[in-house]
XYZ file of C-alpha atoms in Angstrom:
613
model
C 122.560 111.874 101.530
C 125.719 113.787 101.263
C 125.242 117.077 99.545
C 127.864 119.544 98.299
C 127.885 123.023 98.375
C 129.237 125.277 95.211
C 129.555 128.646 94.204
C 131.588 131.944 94.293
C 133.641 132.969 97.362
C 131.743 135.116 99.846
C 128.111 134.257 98.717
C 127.164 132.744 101.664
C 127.827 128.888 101.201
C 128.910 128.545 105.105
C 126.352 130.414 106.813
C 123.944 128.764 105.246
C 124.892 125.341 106.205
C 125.296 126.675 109.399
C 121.483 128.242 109.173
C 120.303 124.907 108.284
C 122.782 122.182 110.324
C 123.344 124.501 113.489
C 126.946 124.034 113.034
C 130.048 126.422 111.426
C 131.947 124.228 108.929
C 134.627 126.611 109.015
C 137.131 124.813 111.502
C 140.245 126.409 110.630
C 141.495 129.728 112.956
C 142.673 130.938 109.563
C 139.151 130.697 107.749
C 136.984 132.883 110.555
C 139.723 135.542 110.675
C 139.465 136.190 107.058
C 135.853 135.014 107.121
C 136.289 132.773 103.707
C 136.380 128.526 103.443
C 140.055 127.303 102.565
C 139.253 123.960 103.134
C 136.824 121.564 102.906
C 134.331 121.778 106.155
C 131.702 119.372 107.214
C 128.289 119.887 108.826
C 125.056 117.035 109.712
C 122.010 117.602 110.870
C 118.639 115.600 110.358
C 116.560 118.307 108.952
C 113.622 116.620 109.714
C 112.895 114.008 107.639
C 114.667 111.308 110.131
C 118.410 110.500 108.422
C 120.833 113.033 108.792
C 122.719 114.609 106.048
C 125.754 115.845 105.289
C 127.072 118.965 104.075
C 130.225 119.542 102.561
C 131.084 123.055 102.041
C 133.901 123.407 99.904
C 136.011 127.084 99.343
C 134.879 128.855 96.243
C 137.882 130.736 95.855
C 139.724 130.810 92.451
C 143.163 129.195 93.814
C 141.270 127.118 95.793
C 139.346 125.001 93.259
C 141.360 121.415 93.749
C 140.095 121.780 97.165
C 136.460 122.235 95.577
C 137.332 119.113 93.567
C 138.026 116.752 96.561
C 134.683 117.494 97.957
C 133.083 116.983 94.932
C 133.493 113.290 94.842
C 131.339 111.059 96.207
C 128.346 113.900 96.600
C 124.636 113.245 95.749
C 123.343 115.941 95.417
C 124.596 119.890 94.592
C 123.784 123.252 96.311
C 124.471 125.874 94.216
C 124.646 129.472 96.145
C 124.256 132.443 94.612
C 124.615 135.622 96.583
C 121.830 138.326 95.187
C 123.805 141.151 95.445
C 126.602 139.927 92.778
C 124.688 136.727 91.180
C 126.152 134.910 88.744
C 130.145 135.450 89.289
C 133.394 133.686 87.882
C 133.791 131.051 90.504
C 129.890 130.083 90.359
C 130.622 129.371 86.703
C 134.015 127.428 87.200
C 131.782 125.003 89.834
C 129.298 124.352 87.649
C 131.563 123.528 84.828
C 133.074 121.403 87.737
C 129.557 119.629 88.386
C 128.879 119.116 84.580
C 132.167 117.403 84.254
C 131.016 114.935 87.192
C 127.721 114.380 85.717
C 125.979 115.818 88.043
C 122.010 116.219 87.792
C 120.441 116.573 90.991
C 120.533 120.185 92.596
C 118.998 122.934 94.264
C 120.181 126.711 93.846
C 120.075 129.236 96.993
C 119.559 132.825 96.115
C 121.220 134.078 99.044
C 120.978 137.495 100.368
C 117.530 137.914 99.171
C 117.664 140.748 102.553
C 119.806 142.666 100.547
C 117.865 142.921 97.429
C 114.502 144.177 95.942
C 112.052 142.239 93.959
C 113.635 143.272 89.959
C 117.048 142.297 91.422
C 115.526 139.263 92.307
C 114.042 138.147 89.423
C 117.181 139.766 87.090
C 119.605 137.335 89.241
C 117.153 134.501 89.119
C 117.357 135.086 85.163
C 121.186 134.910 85.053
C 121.370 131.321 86.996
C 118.486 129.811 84.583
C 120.653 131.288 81.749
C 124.343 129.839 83.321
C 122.098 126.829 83.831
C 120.540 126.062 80.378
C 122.735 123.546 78.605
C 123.672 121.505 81.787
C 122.651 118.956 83.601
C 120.945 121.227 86.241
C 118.818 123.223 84.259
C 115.658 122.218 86.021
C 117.127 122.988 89.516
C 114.429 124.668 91.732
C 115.914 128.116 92.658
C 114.893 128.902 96.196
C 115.502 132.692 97.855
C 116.701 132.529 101.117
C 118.636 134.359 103.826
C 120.516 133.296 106.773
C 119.714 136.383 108.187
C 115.990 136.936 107.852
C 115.398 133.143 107.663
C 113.559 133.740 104.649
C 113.046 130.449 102.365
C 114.884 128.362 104.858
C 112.318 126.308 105.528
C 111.106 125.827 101.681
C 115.198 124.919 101.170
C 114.417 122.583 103.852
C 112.107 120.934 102.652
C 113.696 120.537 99.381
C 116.403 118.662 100.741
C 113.920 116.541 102.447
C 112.398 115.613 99.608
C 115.401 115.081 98.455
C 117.045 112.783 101.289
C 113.825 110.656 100.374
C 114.862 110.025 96.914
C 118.249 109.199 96.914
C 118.560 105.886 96.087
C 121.005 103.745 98.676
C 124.757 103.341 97.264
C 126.155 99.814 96.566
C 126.356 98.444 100.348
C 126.825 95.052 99.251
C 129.973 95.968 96.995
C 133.265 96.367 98.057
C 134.602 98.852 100.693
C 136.387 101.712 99.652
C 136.406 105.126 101.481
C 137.956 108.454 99.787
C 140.225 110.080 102.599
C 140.124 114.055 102.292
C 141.449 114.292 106.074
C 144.227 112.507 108.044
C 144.712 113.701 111.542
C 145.517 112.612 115.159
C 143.070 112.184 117.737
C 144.348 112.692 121.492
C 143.397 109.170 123.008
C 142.643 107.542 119.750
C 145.135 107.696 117.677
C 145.462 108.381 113.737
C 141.687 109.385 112.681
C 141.220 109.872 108.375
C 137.254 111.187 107.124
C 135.585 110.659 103.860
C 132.421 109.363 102.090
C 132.734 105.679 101.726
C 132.195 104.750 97.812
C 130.663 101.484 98.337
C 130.653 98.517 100.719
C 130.182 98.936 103.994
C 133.296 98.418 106.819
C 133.058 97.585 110.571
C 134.740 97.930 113.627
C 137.687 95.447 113.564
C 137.706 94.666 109.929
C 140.891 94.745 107.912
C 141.613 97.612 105.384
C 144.409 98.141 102.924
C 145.289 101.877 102.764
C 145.952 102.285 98.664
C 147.987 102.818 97.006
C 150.931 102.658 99.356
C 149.564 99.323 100.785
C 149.624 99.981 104.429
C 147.893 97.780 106.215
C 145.295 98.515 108.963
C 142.805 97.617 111.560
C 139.279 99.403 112.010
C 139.395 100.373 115.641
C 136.456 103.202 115.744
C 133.687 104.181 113.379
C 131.613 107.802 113.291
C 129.181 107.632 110.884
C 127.593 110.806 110.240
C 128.829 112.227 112.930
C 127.618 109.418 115.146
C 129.602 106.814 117.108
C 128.292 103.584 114.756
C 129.312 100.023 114.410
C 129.909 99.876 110.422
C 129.600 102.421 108.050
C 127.921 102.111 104.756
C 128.227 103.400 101.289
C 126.955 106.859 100.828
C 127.789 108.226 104.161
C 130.269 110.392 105.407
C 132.457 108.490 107.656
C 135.655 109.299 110.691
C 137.810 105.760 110.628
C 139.860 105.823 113.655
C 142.946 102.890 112.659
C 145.468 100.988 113.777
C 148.508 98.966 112.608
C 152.041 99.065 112.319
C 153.093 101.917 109.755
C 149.884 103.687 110.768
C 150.437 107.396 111.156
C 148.988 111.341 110.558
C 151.730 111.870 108.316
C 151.324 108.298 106.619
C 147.927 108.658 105.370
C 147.150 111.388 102.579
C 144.236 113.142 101.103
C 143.441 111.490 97.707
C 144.164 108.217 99.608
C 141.654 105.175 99.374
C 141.166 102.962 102.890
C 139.480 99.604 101.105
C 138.825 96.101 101.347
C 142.494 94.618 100.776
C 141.169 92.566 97.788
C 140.628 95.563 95.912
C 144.217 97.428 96.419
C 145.426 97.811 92.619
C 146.911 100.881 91.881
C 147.390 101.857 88.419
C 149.494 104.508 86.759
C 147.670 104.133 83.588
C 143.703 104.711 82.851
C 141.849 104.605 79.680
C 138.878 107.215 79.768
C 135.904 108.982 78.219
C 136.894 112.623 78.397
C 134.917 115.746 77.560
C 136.292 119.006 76.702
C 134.651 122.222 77.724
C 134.269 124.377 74.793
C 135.857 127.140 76.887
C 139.369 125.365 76.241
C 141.190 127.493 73.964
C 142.647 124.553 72.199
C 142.172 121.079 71.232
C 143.526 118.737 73.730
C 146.448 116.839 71.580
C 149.030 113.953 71.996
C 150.842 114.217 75.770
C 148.951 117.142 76.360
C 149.676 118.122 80.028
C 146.666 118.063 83.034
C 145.911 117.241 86.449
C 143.788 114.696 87.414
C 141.119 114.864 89.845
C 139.647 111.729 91.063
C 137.467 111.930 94.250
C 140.023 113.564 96.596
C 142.749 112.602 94.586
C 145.202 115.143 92.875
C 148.070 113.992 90.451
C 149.859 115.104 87.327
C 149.018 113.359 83.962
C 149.122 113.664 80.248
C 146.853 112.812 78.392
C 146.551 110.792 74.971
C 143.447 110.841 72.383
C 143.165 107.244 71.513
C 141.510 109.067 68.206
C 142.161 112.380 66.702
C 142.635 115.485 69.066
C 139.796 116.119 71.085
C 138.201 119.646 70.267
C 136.523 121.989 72.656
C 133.404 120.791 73.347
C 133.897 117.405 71.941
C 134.894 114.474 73.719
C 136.497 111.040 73.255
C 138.244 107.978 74.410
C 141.694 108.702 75.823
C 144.206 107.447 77.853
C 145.746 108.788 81.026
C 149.457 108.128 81.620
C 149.793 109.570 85.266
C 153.347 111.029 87.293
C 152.563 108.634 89.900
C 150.510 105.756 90.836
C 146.671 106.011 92.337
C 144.357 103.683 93.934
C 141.282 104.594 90.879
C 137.926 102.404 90.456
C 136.099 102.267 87.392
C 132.337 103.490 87.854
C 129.667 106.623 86.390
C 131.354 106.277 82.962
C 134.599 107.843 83.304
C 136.983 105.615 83.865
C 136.780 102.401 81.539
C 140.369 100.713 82.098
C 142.548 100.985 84.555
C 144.623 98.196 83.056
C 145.061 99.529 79.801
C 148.195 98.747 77.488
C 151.280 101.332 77.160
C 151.507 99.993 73.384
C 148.790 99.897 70.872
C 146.494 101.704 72.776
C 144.814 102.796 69.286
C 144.218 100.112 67.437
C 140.598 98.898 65.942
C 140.312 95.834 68.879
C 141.400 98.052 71.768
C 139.020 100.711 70.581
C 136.610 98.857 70.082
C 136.868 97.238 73.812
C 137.059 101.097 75.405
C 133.959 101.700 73.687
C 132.780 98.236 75.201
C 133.760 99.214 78.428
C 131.453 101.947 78.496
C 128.059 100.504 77.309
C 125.670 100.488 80.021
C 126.348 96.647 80.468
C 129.690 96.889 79.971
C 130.582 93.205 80.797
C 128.380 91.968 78.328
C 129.376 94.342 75.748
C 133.035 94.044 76.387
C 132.730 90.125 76.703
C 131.089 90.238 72.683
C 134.270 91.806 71.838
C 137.126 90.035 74.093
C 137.428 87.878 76.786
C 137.799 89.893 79.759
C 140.215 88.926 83.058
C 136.736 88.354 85.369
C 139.317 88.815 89.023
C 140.651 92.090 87.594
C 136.719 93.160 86.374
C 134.984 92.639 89.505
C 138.074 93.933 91.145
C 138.430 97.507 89.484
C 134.355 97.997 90.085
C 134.871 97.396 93.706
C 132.010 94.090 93.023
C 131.386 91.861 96.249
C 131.421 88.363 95.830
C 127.944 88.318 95.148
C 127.696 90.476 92.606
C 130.769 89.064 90.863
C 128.759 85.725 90.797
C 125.267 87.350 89.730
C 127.313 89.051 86.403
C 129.377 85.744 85.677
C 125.927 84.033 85.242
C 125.593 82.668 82.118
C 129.351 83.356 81.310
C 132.215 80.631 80.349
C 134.975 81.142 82.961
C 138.323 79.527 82.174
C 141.100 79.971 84.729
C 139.994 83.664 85.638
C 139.205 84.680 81.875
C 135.633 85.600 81.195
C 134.387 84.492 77.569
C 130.932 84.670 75.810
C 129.627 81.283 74.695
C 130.044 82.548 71.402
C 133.640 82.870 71.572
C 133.853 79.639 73.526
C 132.384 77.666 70.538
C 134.334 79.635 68.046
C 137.528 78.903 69.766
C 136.782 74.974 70.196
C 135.606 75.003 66.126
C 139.026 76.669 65.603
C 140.907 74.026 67.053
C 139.364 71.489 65.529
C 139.618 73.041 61.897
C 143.369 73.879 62.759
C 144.465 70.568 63.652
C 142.407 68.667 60.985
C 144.141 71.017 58.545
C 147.177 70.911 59.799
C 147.594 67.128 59.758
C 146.125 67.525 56.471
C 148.939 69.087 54.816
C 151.559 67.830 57.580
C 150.929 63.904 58.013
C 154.800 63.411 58.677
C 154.659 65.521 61.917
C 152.968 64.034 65.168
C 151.491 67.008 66.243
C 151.103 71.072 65.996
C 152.767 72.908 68.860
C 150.267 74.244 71.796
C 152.004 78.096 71.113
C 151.587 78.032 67.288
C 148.288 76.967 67.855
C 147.146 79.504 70.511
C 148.813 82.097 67.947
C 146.714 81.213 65.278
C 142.994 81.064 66.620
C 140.504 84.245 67.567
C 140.392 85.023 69.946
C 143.909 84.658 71.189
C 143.673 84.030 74.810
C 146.598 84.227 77.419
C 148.885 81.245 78.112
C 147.109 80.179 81.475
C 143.806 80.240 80.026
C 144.470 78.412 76.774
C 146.182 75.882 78.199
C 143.306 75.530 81.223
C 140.724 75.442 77.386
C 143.194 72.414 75.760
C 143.133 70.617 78.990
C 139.354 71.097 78.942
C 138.941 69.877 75.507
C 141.367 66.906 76.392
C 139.405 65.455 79.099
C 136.318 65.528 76.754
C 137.874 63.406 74.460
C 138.327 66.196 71.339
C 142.057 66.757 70.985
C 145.302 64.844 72.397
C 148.043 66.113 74.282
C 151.056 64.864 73.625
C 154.107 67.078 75.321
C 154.275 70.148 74.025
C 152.211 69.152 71.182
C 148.413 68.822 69.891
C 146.749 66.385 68.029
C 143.246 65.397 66.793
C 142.395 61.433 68.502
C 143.557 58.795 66.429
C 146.100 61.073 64.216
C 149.410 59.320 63.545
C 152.006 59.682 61.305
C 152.181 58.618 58.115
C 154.053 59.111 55.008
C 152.882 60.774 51.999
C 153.326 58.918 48.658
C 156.434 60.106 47.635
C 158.039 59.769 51.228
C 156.429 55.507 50.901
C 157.955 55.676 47.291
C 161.571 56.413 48.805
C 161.250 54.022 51.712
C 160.285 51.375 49.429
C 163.995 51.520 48.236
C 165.133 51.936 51.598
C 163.825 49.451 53.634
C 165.244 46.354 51.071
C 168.769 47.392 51.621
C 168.039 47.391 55.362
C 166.988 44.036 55.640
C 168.979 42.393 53.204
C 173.014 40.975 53.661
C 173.462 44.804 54.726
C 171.552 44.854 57.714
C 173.944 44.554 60.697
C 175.733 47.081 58.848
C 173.262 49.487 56.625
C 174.475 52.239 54.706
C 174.376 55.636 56.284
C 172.292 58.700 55.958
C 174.476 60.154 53.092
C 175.507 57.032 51.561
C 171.861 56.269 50.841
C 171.671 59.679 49.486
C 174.616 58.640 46.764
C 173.317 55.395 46.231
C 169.438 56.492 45.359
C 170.178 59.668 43.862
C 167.925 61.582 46.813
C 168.923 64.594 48.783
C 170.227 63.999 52.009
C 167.389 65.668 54.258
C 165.044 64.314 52.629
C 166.542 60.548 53.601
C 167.051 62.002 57.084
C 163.781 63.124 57.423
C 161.661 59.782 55.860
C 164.222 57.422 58.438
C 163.538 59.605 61.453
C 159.789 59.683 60.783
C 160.086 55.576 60.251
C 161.372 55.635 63.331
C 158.448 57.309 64.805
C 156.804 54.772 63.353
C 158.225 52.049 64.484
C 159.898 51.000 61.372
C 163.364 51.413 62.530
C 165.836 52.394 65.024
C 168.419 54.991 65.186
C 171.565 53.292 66.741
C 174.333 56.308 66.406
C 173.995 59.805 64.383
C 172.616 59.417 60.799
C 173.030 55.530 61.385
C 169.607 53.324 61.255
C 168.403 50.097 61.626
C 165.336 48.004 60.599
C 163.415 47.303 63.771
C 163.421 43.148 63.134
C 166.783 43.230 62.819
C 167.260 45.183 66.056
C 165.248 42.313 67.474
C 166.917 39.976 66.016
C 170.215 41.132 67.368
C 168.956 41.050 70.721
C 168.440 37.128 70.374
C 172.512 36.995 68.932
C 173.004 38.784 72.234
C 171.251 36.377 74.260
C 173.005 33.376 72.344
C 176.508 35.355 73.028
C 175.552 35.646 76.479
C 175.001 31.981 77.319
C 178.485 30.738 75.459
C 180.190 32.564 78.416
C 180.957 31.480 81.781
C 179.231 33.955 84.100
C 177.348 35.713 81.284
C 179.773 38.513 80.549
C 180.820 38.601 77.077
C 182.958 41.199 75.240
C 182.560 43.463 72.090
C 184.923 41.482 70.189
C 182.145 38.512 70.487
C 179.313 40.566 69.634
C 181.292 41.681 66.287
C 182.068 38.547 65.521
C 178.927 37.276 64.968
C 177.381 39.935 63.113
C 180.870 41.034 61.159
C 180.583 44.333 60.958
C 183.324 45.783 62.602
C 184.438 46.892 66.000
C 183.168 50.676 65.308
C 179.572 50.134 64.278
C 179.412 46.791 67.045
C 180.403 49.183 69.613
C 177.901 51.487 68.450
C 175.233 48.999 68.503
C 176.275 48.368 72.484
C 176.235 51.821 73.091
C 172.904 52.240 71.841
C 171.577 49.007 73.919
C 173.256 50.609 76.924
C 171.218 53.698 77.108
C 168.497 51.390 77.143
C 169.444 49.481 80.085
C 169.341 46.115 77.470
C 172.746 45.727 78.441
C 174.720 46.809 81.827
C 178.319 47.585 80.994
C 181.413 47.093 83.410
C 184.261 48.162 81.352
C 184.881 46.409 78.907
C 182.234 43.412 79.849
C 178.742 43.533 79.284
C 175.881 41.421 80.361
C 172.013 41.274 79.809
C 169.613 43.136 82.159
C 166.701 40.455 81.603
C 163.936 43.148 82.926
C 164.487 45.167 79.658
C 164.937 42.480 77.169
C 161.012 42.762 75.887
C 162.042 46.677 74.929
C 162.461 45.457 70.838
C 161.092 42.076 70.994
């Protein structure tokens, strides 16, 4: 159990850690000469119950309180001190505002320098902490006299924290590692040495750790785990990581920092929270409005943006927090939902409504009955081991990474269906409705990757047809509507009759049958889709049996040469029309490989003869 010490400067926080641990947290020169806490100091002792705990006695005075803050993190329980002689004081009240904040509801109070105080001063100061205590989350704390002097109530605090130590249920071991560094210092003989309370996992000597968020890399070389040589630390201890690696340094390694698993190094600039706004603010907290944000031992500028209307005192609300720099953040206890979040429509009804998701006490499945949810960037942000990632994907439709409820798994393959079949509906001419348009279209829309992993899916079982860049139902093909057979009808006469080695073009069917041009474009391209014809040069078609049949006139061409080489003069000659359009006709049978040019000869390529019959 790590437990935290809070309260106003002076009142006796450090001597009575060092009454109950046998040691002096104050380690600085600087802090015994002026006999006050500047920074954060560190005691462990095993008070008895058999697991050591540690103390973290943080300074209480006013300028001091972002060093308060980097203890805070990662505590499990709070000591509040009170000194009898001044009770409840400025600072006292800033901490505890501190501990609400954090959500803090396990504590014990310490009346200190009960020596110096009679019974009705007693009892008057005792009144004041159950009054500063009433509307927070440790208004049932026990509030124990004591003095380091006397030893009075030392051993009922004791036992408290006994008690307490018993209770404290064990921190996510199995999770990912991730230690908050508040120190980084060199180590004569070891090297570059960083402390803090590990967040989750657990880490060993030798493993590989990813210093976030300026990604150095390093090797565990030496492990004190409560203040004891160990093998592996675990989550919920304090813990002195003595590394190794390249760009591994004092100077290198800052408090606020994050030593984790390397899987989980992420950092974000960008966090969507649940705030809450003492009602001592003076003002509501607005658009941009300018803050510093305290995460574990982490300290960084920020504004912050109400996703909603301005936040009032006392109120609270979804926000987002657009920070000067990036930090290595995981989401966890209900504060931070998104560390992902987007830098444009941040307010509107479906992001709001996945915020609110995200902070549901199951958020996945809440979130995941709103949106699908990226499951690698999920388990990622919460620090989840591989085990627990698989326990909370149970029962969940994974597609390429992306996380979707059955529900929206069904909804999506209805959609397609009911897209396509309406789509051909109204479009028979067209062979297909582009995989983008359609991804566009359906609810919910789901990222490239993922809907193209779903169409693949839905391929292989035999529900839609890929085709290119294009999606069809099985068995669709394209057909044209009444009016578009109407048209043909006239077409399709002229292009077999004494015409058809030289057919009218695009626009001169246009003059001849009184149509618009595009609309004769469009029925002879989709004929040729169809089979029906061939397109032979721009705007120029031909009936398919007569394409065939001028492959036999080749053939017969062919054999009244010598060697099989014939010219475009003989070609023309048989089917009279014209050097242009015979030429064009060659052209078009030589980017088919029916023909093999050399110059001005041409011969048959018999492996591509069976191309138009």
């Amino acid at each position: 159990m790590i437990v935290g010490t809070a309260g106003h400067i002076d009142h006796g926080k450090t001597a009575l850690v060092r009454a109950l641990t046998g040691t002096d947290a104050d380690r600085l020169a600087e802090e015994k000469a002026r006999g006050i806490t500047i920074d954060l100091g560190f005691a462990y002792a095993d008070l008895g119950g058999g697991a050591v705990t540690g103390f973290v006695d943080v300074p209480g005075h006013e300028r001091l309180i972002h060093t308060m803050l980097a203890g805070a993190g990662g505590i499990d329980m709070a000591l509040l001190v009170v000194a009898c002689d001044d009770g409840v004081m400025p600072q006292t009240r800033e901490h505890l505002a501190i501990l609400q904040l954090l959500g803090l509801s396990r504590g014990l109070v310490a009346l200190t320098k009960v020596d110096l105080a009679d019974a009705d001063r007693r009892a008057q100061v005792t009144a004041q902490i159950r009054a500063a205590l009433s509307d927070g989350g440790l208004a049932d704390a026990p509030i124990i006299p004591v003095s380091s002097v006397t030893g009075e109530g030392l051993d009922t605090l004791r036992h408290a924290l006994i008690q307490a130590e018993a209770q404290t249920a064990a921190r996510a071991a199995d999770a990912g590692f991730r230690l908050a560094v508040d120190r980084s210092f060199t180590l004569q003989g070891a090297g570059t040495v960083v402390t803090g309370t590990v967040l989750s996992g657990r880490v060993a000597i030798g493993d590989l750790v990813t210093i976030s968020p300026s990604g150095i890399a390093a090797r565990v070389r030496g492990i004190h785990a409560q203040n004891r040589p160990a093998t592996e630390g675990l989550a919920g201890q304090r813990c002195a990581l003595n590394l190794a690696g390249e760009a591994v340094a004092k100077d290198a390694i800052h408090r606020g920092d994050i030593v984790l698993t390397p899987a989980l190094h992420a950092p974000t600039d960008r966090i969507d929270a649940r705030l809450t706004v003492l009602e001592a603010e003076p003002k509501p907290i607005g658009t941009w409005f300018p803050a510093r944000l305290h995460t574990h031992a982490t300290e960084v500028g920020a504004r912050i943006v109400p996703l909603s209307d301005p936040i009032a005192p006392g109120g609270g609300g979804p926000v987002q927090i657009v920070l000067d720099r990036p930090i290595a953040a995981t989401i966890g206890g209900g504060h931070f939902l998104d560390l992902r979040p987007p830098a444009r429509k941040r307010r509107t009804p479906d992001r709001l409504a996945l915020i609110a998701a995200a902070d549901a006490p199951e958020p996945l499945a809440a979130m995941l009955a709103t949106a699908p949810v990226d499951a690698t960037v999920f388990a990622r942000d919460r620090a989840m081991s591989p085990a627990q990632t698989a326990a909370a994907l149970s029962g969940v439709v994974v597609i390429a990474g992306l996380a979707l409820s059955p529900a929206h798994r069904d909804a999506l393959q209805q959609g397609i269906t009911d897209t396509l079949a309406r789509f051909h509906a109204e479009n028979p001419d067209l062979p297909g409705l582009g995989r983008e348009r359609l991804r566009l279209s359906l609810t919910p829309r789901l990222p490239k990757d993922a809907f193209l992993a779903l169409l693949r899916a839905e391929a292989e079982a035999g529900r839609i047809t890929l085709d290119g860049a294009f999606v069809r139902q099985p068995g669709h093909e394209v057909r044209l509507s009444p009016e578009d057979e109407a048209l043909w009808d006239r077409i399709n006469p002229v292009l077999l009759g004494d015409l058809r080695f030289r057919p009218p073009r695009v626009r001169d069917f246009a003059a001849d049958l009184g149509a618009d041009e595009k609309d004769i474009r469009r029925i002879l391209r989709l004929t040729q889709r169809l089979g029906r014809t061939d397109q032979i040069a721009h705007d120029h078609f031909f009936a398919r049996p007569v394409t065939a049949q001028m492959v036999a006139i080749l053939r017969d061409v062919a054999a009244a040469t010598d060697d099989g080489w014939f010219t475009a003069a003989l070609f023309r000659d048989r089917v009279q029309n014209g050097r242009k359009v015979a030429i064009e006709i060659l052209d078009f049978r030589d980017r088919h490989g029916v023909t093999l040019r050399r110059g001005d000869l041409r011969r048959l390529n018999p492996h591509r003869l069976d191309l138009f019959g």
